[in-house]
JSON list of C-alpha atoms in Angstrom, two decimals:
[
{"chain": "J", "resi": 1328, "resn": "GLN", "atom": "CA", "xyz": [182.25, -114.45, 77.59]},
{"chain": "J", "resi": 1329, "resn": "VAL", "atom": "CA", "xyz": [182.66, -116.38, 74.63]},
{"chain": "J", "resi": 1330, "resn": "GLN", "atom": "CA", "xyz": [185.63, -116.32, 72.15]},
{"chain": "J", "resi": 1331, "resn": "LEU", "atom": "CA", "xyz": [185.72, -117.80, 68.65]},
{"chain": "J", "resi": 1332, "resn": "VAL", "atom": "CA", "xyz": [189.28, -117.97, 67.00]},
{"chain": "J", "resi": 1333, "resn": "GLU", "atom": "CA", "xyz": [189.64, -118.85, 63.45]},
{"chain": "J", "resi": 1334, "resn": "SER", "atom": "CA", "xyz": [192.72, -120.36, 61.86]},
{"chain": "J", "resi": 1335, "resn": "GLY", "atom": "CA", "xyz": [193.86, -121.83, 58.46]},
{"chain": "J", "resi": 1336, "resn": "GLY", "atom": "CA", "xyz": [193.50, -119.06, 56.23]},
{"chain": "J", "resi": 1337, "resn": "GLY", "atom": "CA", "xyz": [196.32, -118.00, 53.76]},
{"chain": "J", "resi": 1338, "resn": "LEU", "atom": "CA", "xyz": [197.24, -117.64, 50.16]},
{"chain": "J", "resi": 1339, "resn": "VAL", "atom": "CA", "xyz": [196.46, -120.29, 47.77]},
{"chain": "J", "resi": 1340, "resn": "GLN", "atom": "CA", "xyz": [196.59, -120.86, 43.84]},
{"chain": "J", "resi": 1341, "resn": "ALA", "atom": "CA", "xyz": [193.12, -121.45, 41.98]},
{"chain": "J", "resi": 1342, "resn": "GLY", "atom": "CA", "xyz": [192.32, -125.14, 42.35]},
{"chain": "J", "resi": 1343, "resn": "GLY", "atom": "CA", "xyz": [194.01, -125.66, 45.61]},
{"chain": "J", "resi": 1344, "resn": "SER", "atom": "CA", "xyz": [192.59, -126.54, 49.06]},
{"chain": "J", "resi": 1345, "resn": "LEU", "atom": "CA", "xyz": [192.53, -124.97, 52.45]},
{"chain": "J", "resi": 1346, "resn": "ARG", "atom": "CA", "xyz": [190.82, -126.17, 55.92]},
{"chain": "J", "resi": 1347, "resn": "LEU", "atom": "CA", "xyz": [189.61, -123.49, 58.23]},
{"chain": "J", "resi": 1348, "resn": "SER", "atom": "CA", "xyz": [189.06, -124.13, 61.91]},
{"chain": "J", "resi": 1349, "resn": "CYS", "atom": "CA", "xyz": [187.31, -122.26, 64.46]},
{"chain": "J", "resi": 1350, "resn": "ALA", "atom": "CA", "xyz": [187.44, -123.23, 68.34]},
{"chain": "J", "resi": 1351, "resn": "ALA", "atom": "CA", "xyz": [185.07, -121.75, 70.90]},
{"chain": "J", "resi": 1352, "resn": "SER", "atom": "CA", "xyz": [186.08, -121.14, 74.41]},
{"chain": "J", "resi": 1353, "resn": "GLY", "atom": "CA", "xyz": [184.67, -119.63, 77.44]},
{"chain": "J", "resi": 1354, "resn": "THR", "atom": "CA", "xyz": [181.73, -120.24, 79.53]},
{"chain": "J", "resi": 1355, "resn": "PHE", "atom": "CA", "xyz": [178.63, -121.44, 78.06]},
{"chain": "J", "resi": 1356, "resn": "PHE", "atom": "CA", "xyz": [175.83, -123.88, 78.46]},
{"chain": "J", "resi": 1357, "resn": "SER", "atom": "CA", "xyz": [175.79, -125.25, 74.83]},
{"chain": "J", "resi": 1358, "resn": "ILE", "atom": "CA", "xyz": [176.33, -124.41, 71.10]},
{"chain": "J", "resi": 1359, "resn": "ASN", "atom": "CA", "xyz": [173.64, -124.60, 68.53]},
{"chain": "J", "resi": 1360, "resn": "THR", "atom": "CA", "xyz": [174.19, -123.63, 65.03]},
{"chain": "J", "resi": 1361, "resn": "MET", "atom": "CA", "xyz": [177.75, -123.03, 63.99]},
{"chain": "J", "resi": 1362, "resn": "GLY", "atom": "CA", "xyz": [178.64, -121.15, 60.49]},
{"chain": "J", "resi": 1363, "resn": "TRP", "atom": "CA", "xyz": [181.16, -119.62, 58.26]},
{"chain": "J", "resi": 1364, "resn": "TYR", "atom": "CA", "xyz": [180.56, -116.51, 56.38]},
{"chain": "J", "resi": 1365, "resn": "ARG", "atom": "CA", "xyz": [182.64, -114.58, 54.00]},
{"chain": "J", "resi": 1366, "resn": "GLN", "atom": "CA", "xyz": [183.10, -110.92, 53.21]},
{"chain": "J", "resi": 1367, "resn": "ALA", "atom": "CA", "xyz": [185.07, -109.93, 50.05]},
{"chain": "J", "resi": 1368, "resn": "PRO", "atom": "CA", "xyz": [186.59, -106.48, 49.75]},
{"chain": "J", "resi": 1369, "resn": "GLY", "atom": "CA", "xyz": [183.97, -103.87, 49.36]},
{"chain": "J", "resi": 1370, "resn": "LYS", "atom": "CA", "xyz": [180.79, -106.40, 49.64]},
{"chain": "J", "resi": 1371, "resn": "GLN", "atom": "CA", "xyz": [178.60, -107.51, 52.37]},
{"chain": "J", "resi": 1372, "resn": "ARG", "atom": "CA", "xyz": [179.06, -110.63, 54.65]},
{"chain": "J", "resi": 1373, "resn": "ASP", "atom": "CA", "xyz": [177.28, -113.57, 53.27]},
{"chain": "J", "resi": 1374, "resn": "LEU", "atom": "CA", "xyz": [176.75, -117.06, 54.37]},
{"chain": "J", "resi": 1375, "resn": "VAL", "atom": "CA", "xyz": [179.27, -119.77, 53.32]},
{"chain": "J", "resi": 1376, "resn": "ALA", "atom": "CA", "xyz": [177.99, -122.82, 55.07]},
{"chain": "J", "resi": 1377, "resn": "SER", "atom": "CA", "xyz": [176.34, -123.51, 58.68]},
{"chain": "J", "resi": 1378, "resn": "ILE", "atom": "CA", "xyz": [175.89, -126.65, 60.62]},
{"chain": "J", "resi": 1379, "resn": "THR", "atom": "CA", "xyz": [173.27, -127.56, 63.33]},
{"chain": "J", "resi": 1380, "resn": "SER", "atom": "CA", "xyz": [173.99, -129.23, 66.77]},
{"chain": "J", "resi": 1381, "resn": "GLY", "atom": "CA", "xyz": [172.14, -132.04, 65.12]},
{"chain": "J", "resi": 1382, "resn": "GLY", "atom": "CA", "xyz": [174.47, -132.18, 62.13]},
{"chain": "J", "resi": 1383, "resn": "SER", "atom": "CA", "xyz": [172.20, -130.67, 59.37]},
{"chain": "J", "resi": 1384, "resn": "THR", "atom": "CA", "xyz": [174.08, -128.58, 56.89]},
{"chain": "J", "resi": 1385, "resn": "ASN", "atom": "CA", "xyz": [173.49, -125.61, 54.75]},
{"chain": "J", "resi": 1386, "resn": "TYR", "atom": "CA", "xyz": [175.67, -124.27, 51.77]},
{"chain": "J", "resi": 1387, "resn": "ALA", "atom": "CA", "xyz": [175.47, -121.38, 49.78]},
{"chain": "J", "resi": 1388, "resn": "ASP", "atom": "CA", "xyz": [175.28, -122.15, 46.09]},
{"chain": "J", "resi": 1389, "resn": "SER", "atom": "CA", "xyz": [178.67, -121.00, 45.43]},
{"chain": "J", "resi": 1390, "resn": "ALA", "atom": "CA", "xyz": [179.97, -123.60, 47.95]},
{"chain": "J", "resi": 1391, "resn": "LYS", "atom": "CA", "xyz": [177.98, -126.69, 47.04]},
{"chain": "J", "resi": 1392, "resn": "GLY", "atom": "CA", "xyz": [180.19, -129.57, 45.89]},
{"chain": "J", "resi": 1393, "resn": "ARG", "atom": "CA", "xyz": [183.45, -127.84, 46.77]},
{"chain": "J", "resi": 1394, "resn": "PHE", "atom": "CA", "xyz": [183.18, -127.05, 50.40]},
{"chain": "J", "resi": 1395, "resn": "THR", "atom": "CA", "xyz": [182.35, -129.07, 53.59]},
{"chain": "J", "resi": 1396, "resn": "ILE", "atom": "CA", "xyz": [181.57, -128.07, 56.87]},
{"chain": "J", "resi": 1397, "resn": "SER", "atom": "CA", "xyz": [182.00, -130.23, 59.88]},
{"chain": "J", "resi": 1398, "resn": "ARG", "atom": "CA", "xyz": [182.15, -129.96, 63.63]},
{"chain": "J", "resi": 1399, "resn": "ASP", "atom": "CA", "xyz": [183.53, -131.70, 66.63]},
{"chain": "J", "resi": 1400, "resn": "SER", "atom": "CA", "xyz": [180.85, -130.79, 69.33]},
{"chain": "J", "resi": 1401, "resn": "ALA", "atom": "CA", "xyz": [182.86, -132.24, 72.20]},
{"chain": "J", "resi": 1402, "resn": "GLU", "atom": "CA", "xyz": [185.64, -129.75, 71.49]},
{"chain": "J", "resi": 1403, "resn": "ASN", "atom": "CA", "xyz": [183.37, -126.79, 70.39]},
{"chain": "J", "resi": 1404, "resn": "THR", "atom": "CA", "xyz": [185.13, -126.66, 67.13]},
{"chain": "J", "resi": 1405, "resn": "VAL", "atom": "CA", "xyz": [183.82, -126.15, 63.59]},
{"chain": "J", "resi": 1406, "resn": "TYR", "atom": "CA", "xyz": [185.87, -126.93, 60.24]},
{"chain": "J", "resi": 1407, "resn": "LEU", "atom": "CA", "xyz": [185.32, -125.74, 56.57]},
{"chain": "J", "resi": 1408, "resn": "GLN", "atom": "CA", "xyz": [187.18, -127.95, 54.09]},
{"chain": "J", "resi": 1409, "resn": "MET", "atom": "CA", "xyz": [187.46, -125.85, 50.98]},
{"chain": "J", "resi": 1410, "resn": "ASN", "atom": "CA", "xyz": [188.42, -127.53, 47.75]},
{"chain": "J", "resi": 1411, "resn": "SER", "atom": "CA", "xyz": [188.80, -126.53, 44.10]},
{"chain": "J", "resi": 1412, "resn": "LEU", "atom": "CA", "xyz": [189.16, -122.83, 45.29]},
{"chain": "J", "resi": 1413, "resn": "LYS", "atom": "CA", "xyz": [188.42, -120.14, 42.82]},
{"chain": "J", "resi": 1414, "resn": "PRO", "atom": "CA", "xyz": [189.58, -116.40, 42.98]},
{"chain": "J", "resi": 1415, "resn": "GLU", "atom": "CA", "xyz": [185.93, -115.45, 43.77]},
{"chain": "J", "resi": 1416, "resn": "ASP", "atom": "CA", "xyz": [186.37, -117.36, 47.22]},
{"chain": "J", "resi": 1417, "resn": "THR", "atom": "CA", "xyz": [188.80, -114.67, 48.24]},
{"chain": "J", "resi": 1418, "resn": "GLY", "atom": "CA", "xyz": [187.67, -113.02, 51.21]},
{"chain": "J", "resi": 1419, "resn": "VAL", "atom": "CA", "xyz": [187.88, -112.77, 54.98]},
{"chain": "J", "resi": 1420, "resn": "TYR", "atom": "CA", "xyz": [186.13, -115.95, 56.33]},
{"chain": "J", "resi": 1421, "resn": "TYR", "atom": "CA", "xyz": [184.30, -115.23, 59.96]},
{"chain": "J", "resi": 1422, "resn": "CYS", "atom": "CA", "xyz": [183.32, -117.97, 62.20]},
{"chain": "J", "resi": 1423, "resn": "ASN", "atom": "CA", "xyz": [179.76, -117.65, 63.80]},
{"chain": "J", "resi": 1424, "resn": "ALA", "atom": "CA", "xyz": [178.23, -119.40, 66.64]},
{"chain": "J", "resi": 1425, "resn": "GLY", "atom": "CA", "xyz": [174.79, -119.32, 68.42]},
{"chain": "J", "resi": 1426, "resn": "VAL", "atom": "CA", "xyz": [175.58, -119.94, 71.98]},
{"chain": "J", "resi": 1427, "resn": "LYS", "atom": "CA", "xyz": [173.31, -120.48, 75.03]},
{"chain": "J", "resi": 1428, "resn": "PRO", "atom": "CA", "xyz": [174.90, -118.80, 78.03]},
{"chain": "J", "resi": 1429, "resn": "TYR", "atom": "CA", "xyz": [174.50, -120.23, 81.62]},
{"chain": "J", "resi": 1430, "resn": "SER", "atom": "CA", "xyz": [172.62, -117.27, 82.63]},
{"chain": "J", "resi": 1431, "resn": "SER", "atom": "CA", "xyz": [169.92, -117.89, 80.08]},
{"chain": "J", "resi": 1432, "resn": "ALA", "atom": "CA", "xyz": [169.84, -121.45, 78.79]},
{"chain": "J", "resi": 1433, "resn": "TYR", "atom": "CA", "xyz": [166.95, -120.96, 76.78]},
{"chain": "J", "resi": 1434, "resn": "VAL", "atom": "CA", "xyz": [168.11, -117.95, 74.53]},
{"chain": "J", "resi": 1435, "resn": "ALA", "atom": "CA", "xyz": [170.83, -118.41, 72.07]},
{"chain": "J", "resi": 1436, "resn": "MET", "atom": "CA", "xyz": [173.37, -115.41, 71.67]},
{"chain": "J", "resi": 1437, "resn": "ASN", "atom": "CA", "xyz": [175.13, -114.68, 68.58]},
{"chain": "J", "resi": 1438, "resn": "TYR", "atom": "CA", "xyz": [179.02, -114.45, 68.60]},
{"chain": "J", "resi": 1439, "resn": "TRP", "atom": "CA", "xyz": [181.47, -113.78, 65.76]},
{"chain": "J", "resi": 1440, "resn": "GLY", "atom": "CA", "xyz": [185.26, -114.36, 65.48]},
{"chain": "J", "resi": 1441, "resn": "LYS", "atom": "CA", "xyz": [187.64, -111.81, 64.14]},
{"chain": "J", "resi": 1442, "resn": "GLY", "atom": "CA", "xyz": [188.02, -113.56, 60.80]},
{"chain": "J", "resi": 1443, "resn": "THR", "atom": "CA", "xyz": [190.86, -115.24, 58.81]},
{"chain": "J", "resi": 1444, "resn": "LEU", "atom": "CA", "xyz": [192.11, -114.04, 55.49]},
{"chain": "J", "resi": 1445, "resn": "VAL", "atom": "CA", "xyz": [191.70, -116.31, 52.49]},
{"chain": "J", "resi": 1446, "resn": "THR", "atom": "CA", "xyz": [193.31, -115.37, 49.11]},
{"chain": "J", "resi": 1447, "resn": "VAL", "atom": "CA", "xyz": [192.94, -117.25, 45.90]},
{"chain": "J", "resi": 1448, "resn": "SER", "atom": "CA", "xyz": [195.20, -116.31, 43.12]},
{"chain": "J", "resi": 1449, "resn": "SER", "atom": "CA", "xyz": [194.59, -117.16, 39.47]}
]
């Protein structure tokens, strides 16, 4: 089994910053793409940022220029540095990872963390 544990969420005023962390633990062969998704109250879960094992990044338009995703592959951890936060950034942020298990190293399985709440006040 694979567990993803997020941390770093909280309450912050508009214009402030937060750094989210997600640590993967368990037994697996490797981790491919890792990403952060946001789900605002009453809305669907959407991609905020992702990063591949090779370091290629992808950002939602709303995150470009303000958020930075990074990873420490040796520690199986992904980070999301969020600057210049806006009230519309509010939501539960979920960590996602594509994981290759030892039982099937050629196929990636998708895992989700339980989320960490980010609330940005005006």
